[in-house]
Amino acid sequence: MSLEAVPTTRPQPPNWTDDVLPLITDPYWIPEAKRSGNSSDWITEMKYYGNWDLSKYEDVTKRVVSIYQHLRSKTMPITDDPDDYWPEEALGKIRLWANAGFPLDSSSAPAPKLIIPQSVEPPPTYRIRRDIMSLSKEELAVYQSKLDDILQVGHLDSKWQELGFLHAEWCLHYQEATFLWHRAYLRYVEEQIDFPIPYWNCFSTGSANPDSPFAGVPPVFFEETYVSPKDGSVRPNPLKYALALNGVSKDPKSRLVTRDPVLVQGKSAGAGWAAKIALFTFYHEQMSHSLSQKNFTSSNTAEKFGFPWQNIPSFGENNPDSNYPFRFDFDELFEQVHDNIHGWVGPDMADNSYTAFDPIFLSYHANMDRLTSIFLDSNPTTQLTSRYPLQPFLDNGTRLAYDDPRRWIYTTIGDMAKDTRALGYTFAPPLSPDVKSSSLKSSAALFSAPSQPNGGRAISLPLLSETNDASNADVKKRIPYVIFTGVGCTTSSYRVDVFTPQATSMVPNPTTNPDFIGQVTRIGMGRGRVNGRRGPGNGRCRKPEATRVLSAERVAERLLEGGPEAGVKLVVTGFESGQEVGEEELKTLSGFEAKVVWLSS
């Protein structure tokens, strides 16, 4: 070997000026448009919370070990976007810089000393569920190919059919476990396809605007074909051409899942499209209302392993739960709007036996899971029946056991109530932002929000007729709500549109009909498999104890005009027939009678 070929110097270690500071002030892995803003926010937050400056050499050298550990464990930076987390290459520069004695610039002589050892543990990785509207054609094609090649959505006797029956025959509703059971279901699906389910954000600001690209169901669910990343072939789009239950849709003329014709037509449906999208104005109010609550559940929907202490406003001998029959809790309010949107997509999505055969179900529930996560993060002291089993899931929703009698081996509510990162996934921010709400915090703010005691709030219900003067100032400070009690599972699905007593128009449009109060959808549990092996219920629904609540604040003056006993008008429509349900049939069903109550704000 010649002398010229022998290296005479070692590579220069990273230094603060050229290598480390730019990672903080100009993080290369973040899109250029966001870099300066993210960097400035991070530096400002650390000045506020830690009284130290990330842009100062002296401050960073003093805290470099803690900074490195937090960065690598992804507890820093505090962010809504998992793409902001530092990649291993950037963390390696921090470690090499510290171990070289913190060189200030290229002229500084290294002073090697082991400050940060190289970790033998791999960095934590998460599946990142992204807004389906933010994915490129190529990224979507990977997801579509998973549905095609692994789940085989277009075939009978496939994993897709098994997953649809798993939901139809085991899902839990009208109880505390509802959304956490579905969380386990989504985790199981992701384990099968080894890919994060992209979410459909129906809580976006654009989803209530008929002219927005975010209105309606995302277009990819109606496209004809996609290009397989596996072999470049053009294939039928599995997000559209998915086989319904046993190859028979709710529309018996179709083998494939079917959706509301107005959604299929889109903007070409004209006034029908505008009226359909307008309902999201109301749905967003319901979502915001549910997310603003402090309790996840109450004794009405909890699994009753323990005493419902949260119902008691003060300790004493005369506080029967019957005094407080209506409660505002996240699970009941959120399931109410959840059912509404299922019915809105319909017809397969509007029947529990059929709903999970539509690929929209996965993306819709991924967003419901995202919002549930925001609620749980915002209320870290909420009470849950942590040991309740979510059958048939095992190992945090990654495996199944349909007939093992040992209930203690199953995934529990407590398992699924963890931070989603403990379950191996997280969410990227939506492309169109969530609807703004004074009660809805960003997930970034939640990490630093102080925990508040959460003992629940019992609600007494002075009816309007119980006040001395229906027009007095006290009543005008109250908010009217329409309450349905005794709600439980039904076999068929129904839509209940609620109007003021003076209503002459029964058009359920919140933007054009001032007498429309709101909508409650009752998603029927269906009949299970076509052969009837399992029917509705089977222990998966609580007995009729749930409550459904509609805020009538926007029509308060109209309700006052009608007098204290006027009540409301209901139009109940059966999803299967498309016809209004008569009084005689309604008498056979529980939970279809409404009363108006006036609560203190």
XYZ file of C-alpha atoms in Angstrom:
601
model
C 0.000 0.000 0.000
C 1.391 3.416 -0.890
C 1.803 6.104 1.729
C -0.742 8.223 -0.127
C -3.445 5.583 0.495
C -3.043 5.626 4.276
C -5.537 7.966 5.975
C -3.702 10.504 8.109
C -6.711 11.932 9.968
C -9.880 10.599 11.560
C -13.267 11.917 10.469
C -14.205 15.106 12.291
C -16.844 14.516 14.950
C -20.061 16.554 14.781
C -19.830 20.040 16.261
C -22.448 22.359 17.691
C -22.359 25.129 15.084
C -22.347 23.066 11.909
C -24.166 19.898 12.928
C -26.146 19.956 16.179
C -27.717 23.420 16.239
C -29.141 22.991 12.689
C -30.941 19.857 13.905
C -32.796 22.114 16.341
C -33.288 25.237 14.221
C -33.708 23.610 10.799
C -34.731 19.942 11.272
C -34.168 18.433 7.814
C -36.681 15.562 8.200
C -39.624 17.950 8.578
C -41.198 19.456 5.406
C -39.535 22.747 4.645
C -42.696 24.810 5.031
C -43.061 23.632 8.654
C -39.431 23.639 9.808
C -39.004 27.153 11.157
C -42.389 27.135 12.866
C -41.820 23.772 14.536
C -38.334 24.761 15.666
C -39.510 28.070 17.090
C -42.397 26.396 18.936
C -40.122 23.753 20.420
C -37.566 26.268 21.647
C -40.319 28.492 23.088
C -41.972 25.586 24.904
C -38.725 24.483 26.525
C -38.046 28.044 27.676
C -41.476 28.067 29.287
C -41.505 24.587 30.831
C -37.837 24.150 31.685
C -36.512 27.716 31.842
C -33.733 26.775 29.429
C -32.970 27.449 25.798
C -32.462 24.694 23.232
C -30.697 27.142 20.927
C -27.967 27.877 23.491
C -24.814 25.779 23.557
C -24.398 26.009 27.339
C -27.980 24.922 28.109
C -27.900 21.942 25.769
C -24.531 20.634 26.978
C -25.794 20.665 30.572
C -28.894 18.621 29.690
C -27.728 16.592 26.727
C -28.270 13.154 28.311
C -31.863 13.933 29.280
C -32.532 15.577 25.915
C -31.190 12.536 24.076
C -33.226 10.109 26.185
C -36.445 12.063 25.698
C -35.843 12.435 21.981
C -35.121 8.753 21.515
C -38.122 7.661 23.589
C -40.284 10.074 21.534
C -41.560 11.981 24.546
C -39.969 15.032 22.914
C -40.819 17.072 21.011
C -44.374 17.508 22.245
C -46.251 17.234 18.990
C -49.426 16.156 17.238
C -47.430 14.844 14.298
C -45.326 11.670 14.688
C -43.287 12.755 11.650
C -41.733 15.423 13.907
C -39.892 12.800 15.971
C -36.131 12.697 15.477
C -34.738 9.988 13.181
C -31.904 7.741 14.373
C -29.401 9.524 12.138
C -30.061 12.853 13.863
C -29.920 11.229 17.310
C -26.594 9.655 16.357
C -25.136 13.111 15.727
C -26.196 14.253 19.193
C -24.585 11.184 20.764
C -21.305 11.462 18.811
C -21.101 15.189 19.551
C -21.508 14.622 23.315
C -18.977 11.758 23.335
C -16.470 13.958 21.496
C -16.504 16.492 24.315
C -19.083 18.920 22.854
C -16.977 20.606 20.095
C -18.255 24.136 19.568
C -17.205 24.430 15.928
C -14.891 22.839 13.361
C -11.817 24.384 14.993
C -12.515 22.815 18.394
C -10.311 19.901 19.370
C -12.246 16.757 20.370
C -11.995 15.611 24.000
C -13.421 12.064 23.866
C -15.348 10.863 26.880
C -18.279 8.447 27.048
C -21.305 10.571 27.932
C -24.081 8.732 26.070
C -23.550 5.004 25.429
C -24.962 3.514 22.271
C -28.280 1.887 23.115
C -28.671 -1.830 22.529
C -32.450 -1.449 22.401
C -34.006 -0.520 19.068
C -35.886 2.778 19.051
C -39.656 2.515 19.516
C -41.564 2.243 16.261
C -45.253 2.759 15.691
C -47.668 2.136 12.917
C -48.842 5.600 11.933
C -52.481 5.848 10.920
C -52.758 8.665 8.410
C -55.669 10.644 7.041
C -56.710 8.674 3.959
C -57.073 11.966 2.078
C -53.363 12.709 2.656
C -52.083 9.482 1.073
C -50.571 9.470 -2.400
C -51.840 7.076 -5.077
C -48.800 4.894 -4.423
C -49.367 4.819 -0.656
C -53.046 4.017 -1.136
C -52.138 1.243 -3.547
C -50.133 -0.514 -0.824
C -53.203 -0.515 1.452
C -55.479 -1.617 -1.393
C -53.144 -4.474 -2.265
C -53.219 -5.665 1.370
C -57.005 -5.822 1.218
C -56.759 -7.671 -2.075
C -53.939 -10.125 -1.484
C -54.231 -10.859 2.238
C -57.867 -10.279 3.163
C -59.243 -11.106 -0.307
C -62.174 -8.725 -0.074
C -63.723 -9.993 -3.306
C -63.942 -13.670 -2.333
C -66.150 -15.922 -0.262
C -64.478 -18.143 2.359
C -61.863 -15.414 2.834
C -60.290 -13.616 5.757
C -62.494 -10.645 4.796
C -65.633 -12.671 5.373
C -64.253 -13.986 8.664
C -63.551 -10.434 9.860
C -67.044 -9.309 8.900
C -68.626 -12.137 10.882
C -66.261 -11.521 13.793
C -67.682 -8.023 14.106
C -71.284 -9.016 13.432
C -71.302 -11.757 16.060
C -69.026 -10.421 18.811
C -69.028 -6.614 18.835
C -70.249 -4.819 21.972
C -72.687 -1.910 21.927
C -74.637 0.334 24.297
C -72.027 -0.051 27.007
C -68.670 1.114 28.280
C -66.758 -1.442 26.222
C -68.086 -0.334 22.818
C -65.239 1.775 21.447
C -62.483 -0.159 23.181
C -63.795 -3.431 21.708
C -63.587 -1.801 18.280
C -60.071 -0.624 19.080
C -59.076 -4.252 19.612
C -60.803 -5.188 16.354
C -58.791 -2.622 14.381
C -55.564 -3.820 16.003
C -56.362 -7.370 14.965
C -57.000 -6.300 11.367
C -53.715 -4.379 11.307
C -51.860 -7.434 12.554
C -53.292 -9.421 9.653
C -52.246 -6.939 6.970
C -49.146 -5.482 8.700
C -50.225 -2.005 7.666
C -51.823 0.949 9.502
C -55.458 1.552 8.600
C -55.849 5.071 7.131
C -58.644 7.037 8.774
C -61.541 8.994 7.275
C -61.836 12.228 9.237
C -65.551 12.978 9.283
C -64.821 15.552 12.030
C -62.909 17.804 9.627
C -63.973 21.371 8.957
C -64.415 20.520 5.293
C -66.779 17.596 5.802
C -69.795 19.891 6.405
C -69.165 21.991 3.284
C -70.800 20.505 0.144
C -68.242 22.297 -2.075
C -65.214 20.996 -0.171
C -63.114 18.067 -1.442
C -63.488 16.671 2.093
C -67.297 16.489 1.882
C -68.847 13.049 1.782
C -66.964 9.771 1.818
C -63.396 10.073 0.438
C -63.342 9.605 -3.363
C -60.997 6.613 -3.218
C -63.926 4.486 -1.985
C -65.676 5.041 -5.330
C -62.787 4.739 -7.781
C -62.901 1.863 -10.243
C -59.316 0.612 -10.282
C -55.849 0.910 -8.797
C -52.368 -0.148 -9.896
C -50.957 -3.020 -7.872
C -47.489 -2.263 -6.435
C -46.838 -6.001 -6.546
C -46.885 -6.534 -10.324
C -48.055 -3.257 -11.893
C -51.372 -4.762 -12.967
C -54.558 -2.691 -13.042
C -57.023 -4.234 -10.599
C -60.585 -3.533 -9.430
C -60.503 -1.205 -6.428
C -61.157 -3.299 -3.276
C -62.345 -0.182 -1.439
C -65.325 -0.187 -3.802
C -65.654 -3.788 -4.948
C -65.837 -5.568 -1.593
C -68.006 -8.645 -1.217
C -70.940 -8.175 1.156
C -72.043 -10.669 3.813
C -71.985 -14.104 2.143
C -72.056 -12.287 -1.181
C -75.478 -10.703 -0.551
C -75.774 -6.970 0.190
C -78.575 -5.215 2.046
C -79.643 -4.445 -1.513
C -80.307 -8.069 -2.550
C -79.625 -7.220 -6.191
C -75.936 -6.695 -5.396
C -73.185 -9.094 -4.335
C -71.070 -6.125 -3.311
C -71.456 -3.676 -0.418
C -73.791 -0.809 -1.265
C -73.872 2.795 -0.085
C -76.411 5.599 -0.098
C -77.060 6.554 -3.758
C -76.564 10.251 -2.999
C -73.005 9.526 -1.839
C -72.354 7.510 -4.983
C -73.605 10.368 -7.179
C -71.729 13.022 -5.219
C -72.181 16.622 -6.306
C -74.167 15.538 -9.336
C -77.008 14.747 -6.900
C -77.540 18.524 -6.584
C -79.878 19.532 -3.759
C -79.812 16.006 -2.372
C -76.046 16.232 -1.987
C -76.204 19.620 -0.246
C -78.868 18.360 2.186
C -76.885 15.189 2.894
C -73.675 17.071 3.655
C -75.544 19.681 5.738
C -76.235 16.987 8.346
C -72.565 17.120 9.296
C -73.145 20.542 10.830
C -75.305 18.723 13.348
C -72.987 15.698 13.639
C -70.062 17.984 14.456
C -72.046 19.533 17.292
C -72.694 16.042 18.651
C -69.014 15.094 18.412
C -67.913 18.286 20.157
C -70.507 17.721 22.868
C -69.277 14.192 23.537
C -65.614 15.217 23.574
C -66.348 18.001 26.071
C -67.478 15.560 28.779
C -65.357 14.547 31.774
C -66.669 11.017 32.330
C -66.075 8.155 29.952
C -69.073 6.244 31.256
C -71.581 5.982 34.107
C -73.400 3.252 35.968
C -75.947 2.941 33.170
C -73.351 1.664 30.723
C -70.445 0.538 32.914
C -69.906 -3.176 33.298
C -71.015 -3.043 36.946
C -68.039 -4.721 38.550
C -68.011 -2.003 41.198
C -70.210 0.508 42.981
C -71.203 3.457 40.743
C -69.649 6.036 43.065
C -69.470 8.680 40.348
C -73.264 9.059 40.485
C -73.173 10.471 43.990
C -72.928 14.298 44.201
C -72.363 14.266 47.962
C -72.089 11.568 50.581
C -75.183 10.942 52.640
C -78.053 8.526 53.205
C -80.554 9.931 50.705
C -78.858 9.859 47.310
C -80.519 7.090 45.273
C -79.268 6.801 41.709
C -82.870 7.045 40.506
C -82.746 10.767 41.351
C -80.177 11.226 38.581
C -81.446 9.216 35.612
C -79.787 11.165 32.802
C -76.080 11.712 32.485
C -73.825 13.211 29.910
C -71.010 10.741 29.357
C -68.601 10.314 26.493
C -69.508 6.730 25.601
C -73.254 7.326 25.253
C -72.986 10.660 23.449
C -70.227 9.423 21.154
C -72.023 6.199 20.246
C -75.050 8.302 19.368
C -73.226 10.293 16.675
C -71.315 7.146 15.691
C -74.642 5.474 14.879
C -75.848 8.521 12.970
C -72.917 8.404 10.558
C -73.248 4.649 10.100
C -76.827 5.273 8.994
C -75.727 8.249 6.869
C -73.395 6.019 4.816
C -75.821 3.067 4.590
C -77.355 0.767 3.569
C -74.774 -1.922 4.445
C -73.078 0.362 6.964
C -76.493 0.888 8.585
C -76.905 -2.738 9.686
C -74.605 -4.301 12.250
C -74.579 -7.676 10.493
C -73.370 -6.082 7.259
C -71.377 -3.035 8.317
C -67.866 -4.504 8.715
C -67.955 -5.942 5.206
C -67.720 -2.398 3.812
C -64.089 -1.133 3.755
C -65.420 2.289 4.781
C -66.017 0.695 8.198
C -62.283 0.319 8.886
C -61.386 3.907 8.003
C -64.445 5.294 9.756
C -63.680 3.425 12.964
C -60.006 4.366 12.767
C -61.161 7.977 13.092
C -63.571 7.133 15.904
C -60.571 5.525 17.614
C -58.514 8.686 17.040
C -61.173 10.823 18.724
C -61.554 8.306 21.552
C -57.807 8.564 22.083
C -58.064 12.352 22.306
C -60.806 12.010 24.928
C -58.819 9.504 27.016
C -55.686 11.654 26.855
C -57.685 14.708 27.852
C -59.205 12.921 30.866
C -56.420 10.763 32.313
C -58.241 10.146 35.588
C -61.457 8.847 34.043
C -62.863 5.687 35.612
C -63.020 2.465 33.582
C -63.892 -1.148 34.347
C -60.356 -2.149 33.514
C -60.679 -5.938 33.994
C -63.704 -6.427 31.760
C -62.809 -8.908 28.946
C -63.162 -7.948 25.293
C -63.780 -11.336 23.767
C -62.595 -12.964 21.572
C -59.339 -10.945 21.538
C -56.069 -12.038 23.164
C -52.701 -10.325 23.656
C -53.854 -6.726 23.276
C -56.000 -7.519 20.279
C -53.370 -9.320 18.225
C -54.840 -12.861 18.431
C -58.222 -14.560 18.748
C -59.738 -17.341 20.851
C -63.408 -17.896 20.109
C -64.247 -20.602 22.621
C -61.737 -20.562 25.468
C -63.801 -20.478 28.712
C -61.050 -18.755 30.715
C -62.350 -15.193 30.566
C -59.277 -13.885 32.390
C -57.021 -14.579 29.403
C -58.797 -12.132 27.100
C -57.803 -8.583 26.245
C -59.505 -6.178 28.654
C -60.905 -2.661 28.665
C -57.854 -1.598 30.663
C -55.509 -3.018 28.025
C -57.211 -1.032 25.287
C -57.494 2.186 27.308
C -53.724 2.706 27.226
C -51.983 5.413 25.238
C -52.095 4.096 21.672
C -48.295 4.171 21.480
C -48.231 1.447 24.118
C -50.332 -0.567 21.678
C -47.946 0.078 18.799
C -49.638 2.811 16.802
C -50.300 6.521 16.683
C -52.040 9.044 14.443
C -50.781 11.622 11.978
C -52.696 14.930 11.950
C -55.686 15.233 9.627
C -55.241 16.975 6.284
C -58.329 19.096 6.885
C -58.231 20.204 10.534
C -60.723 19.056 13.132
C -63.669 21.271 13.926
C -62.623 23.859 16.477
C -64.142 23.531 19.905
C -63.413 25.387 23.109
C -63.542 22.059 24.931
C -61.440 20.075 22.454
C -57.701 20.269 23.054
C -55.028 19.243 20.618
C -53.239 16.074 21.573
C -50.006 18.058 21.973
C -51.628 20.216 24.639
C -52.908 17.135 26.418
C -49.441 15.856 27.248
C -48.741 18.927 29.353
C -52.259 19.476 30.676
C -52.590 19.030 34.449
C -54.671 16.082 35.553
C -57.986 17.090 37.040
C -59.908 15.018 39.568
C -62.738 13.269 37.751
C -65.517 12.274 40.108
C -68.351 12.666 37.678
C -71.293 15.000 37.722
C -74.814 13.963 38.637
C -77.501 15.972 36.915
C -80.805 16.882 38.493
C -83.587 17.581 36.019
C -85.993 20.405 36.826
C -88.580 20.182 34.055
C -89.881 23.361 32.498
C -93.314 22.576 33.935
C -91.833 22.454 37.424
C -90.683 26.075 37.333
C -92.921 28.846 38.624
C -92.796 30.895 35.443
C -91.899 29.492 32.035
C -90.606 32.859 30.933
C -88.593 33.786 34.005
C -84.887 34.553 33.837
C -83.918 31.279 35.480
C -85.561 29.181 32.768
C -84.063 31.271 29.987
C -80.626 30.462 31.371
C -81.340 26.752 31.005
C -80.615 24.636 27.944
C -83.290 22.302 26.561
C -82.398 18.708 25.742
C -84.436 15.966 24.122
C -83.961 12.759 26.106
C -84.623 9.162 25.042
C -84.381 6.570 27.824
C -84.566 2.795 27.868
C -82.492 2.600 24.686
C -81.091 -0.802 23.809
C -80.407 -3.141 20.908
C -82.943 -3.698 18.154
C -82.828 -6.164 15.293
C -83.566 -3.609 12.564
C -82.151 -0.112 12.089
C -84.122 3.115 12.483
C -83.581 6.834 12.018
C -85.377 9.198 14.402
C -85.677 12.810 13.214
C -86.748 15.247 15.927
C -88.617 18.520 15.329
C -90.207 21.271 17.408
C -93.926 20.896 18.158
C -94.737 23.748 15.749
C -92.867 22.172 12.826
C -94.692 22.117 9.503
C -91.718 20.867 7.487
C -90.324 17.423 8.304
C -87.167 17.879 6.242
C -84.153 16.895 8.409
C -81.850 19.722 7.321
C -80.230 21.861 10.045
C -79.362 24.668 7.611
C -82.760 25.121 5.960
C -85.312 23.931 8.537
C -85.358 26.016 11.743
C -87.606 23.435 13.415
C -85.218 20.493 12.932
C -83.700 19.671 16.345
C -81.557 16.702 15.414
C -81.307 13.031 14.618
C -80.841 9.789 16.509
C -79.967 6.633 14.585
C -80.527 3.205 16.083
C -78.222 0.747 14.318
C -79.854 -2.654 14.419
C -77.764 -5.605 15.493
C -79.063 -7.555 12.504
C -79.628 -11.280 12.288
C -76.012 -12.415 12.126
C -75.201 -15.040 9.511
C -77.787 -15.738 6.859
C -78.427 -19.134 8.426
C -79.311 -17.413 11.679
C -76.668 -19.142 13.785
C -76.415 -16.011 15.899
C -79.038 -13.347 16.282
C -78.972 -9.900 17.876
C -77.952 -9.575 21.489
C -76.320 -12.762 22.718
C -74.990 -10.807 25.680
C -73.319 -8.242 23.439
C -75.772 -5.465 24.302
C -76.810 -4.223 27.684
C -80.486 -4.500 28.493
C -82.368 -1.314 27.512
C -80.676 1.126 29.878
C -78.828 3.521 27.600
C -79.760 7.170 27.110
C -79.707 9.228 23.935
C -79.529 13.003 24.257
C -80.017 15.808 21.728
C -79.213 19.406 22.520
C -82.118 21.651 21.516
C -80.366 24.912 22.391
C -80.691 26.296 18.862
C -84.504 26.003 19.037
C -84.935 27.003 22.692
C -87.146 29.986 21.850
C -89.391 27.840 19.673
C -89.775 25.301 22.487
C -90.681 28.068 24.943
C -93.365 29.270 22.547
C -94.892 25.793 22.538
C -95.324 25.722 26.293
C -93.948 23.372 28.937
C -95.949 20.303 27.911
C -95.686 20.606 24.137
C -92.944 18.036 23.733
C -91.488 17.367 20.275
C -92.486 15.737 16.995
C -90.749 12.536 15.895
C -90.463 10.951 12.484
C -89.147 7.375 12.754
C -88.009 5.773 9.500
C -87.050 2.131 9.040
C -83.831 1.744 7.076
C -84.882 -1.467 5.363
C -88.270 -0.259 4.159
C -87.429 3.419 3.792
C -90.910 4.062 5.205
C -92.116 5.910 8.286
C -92.784 3.550 11.183
C -96.336 3.599 12.516
C -97.357 4.083 16.120
C -98.359 0.463 16.628
C -94.906 -0.835 15.669
C -93.219 1.810 17.819
C -95.135 0.585 20.856
C -93.321 -2.748 20.540
C -89.878 -1.089 20.636
C -88.040 0.319 23.626
C -86.437 3.741 23.751
C -88.431 5.608 21.077
C -90.268 8.013 23.378
C -88.794 11.462 23.920
C -89.144 14.058 26.643
C -87.798 17.606 26.850
C -85.812 18.594 29.916
C -84.234 21.961 30.769
C -80.829 21.807 32.425
C -78.643 24.454 33.951
C -75.838 25.460 31.647
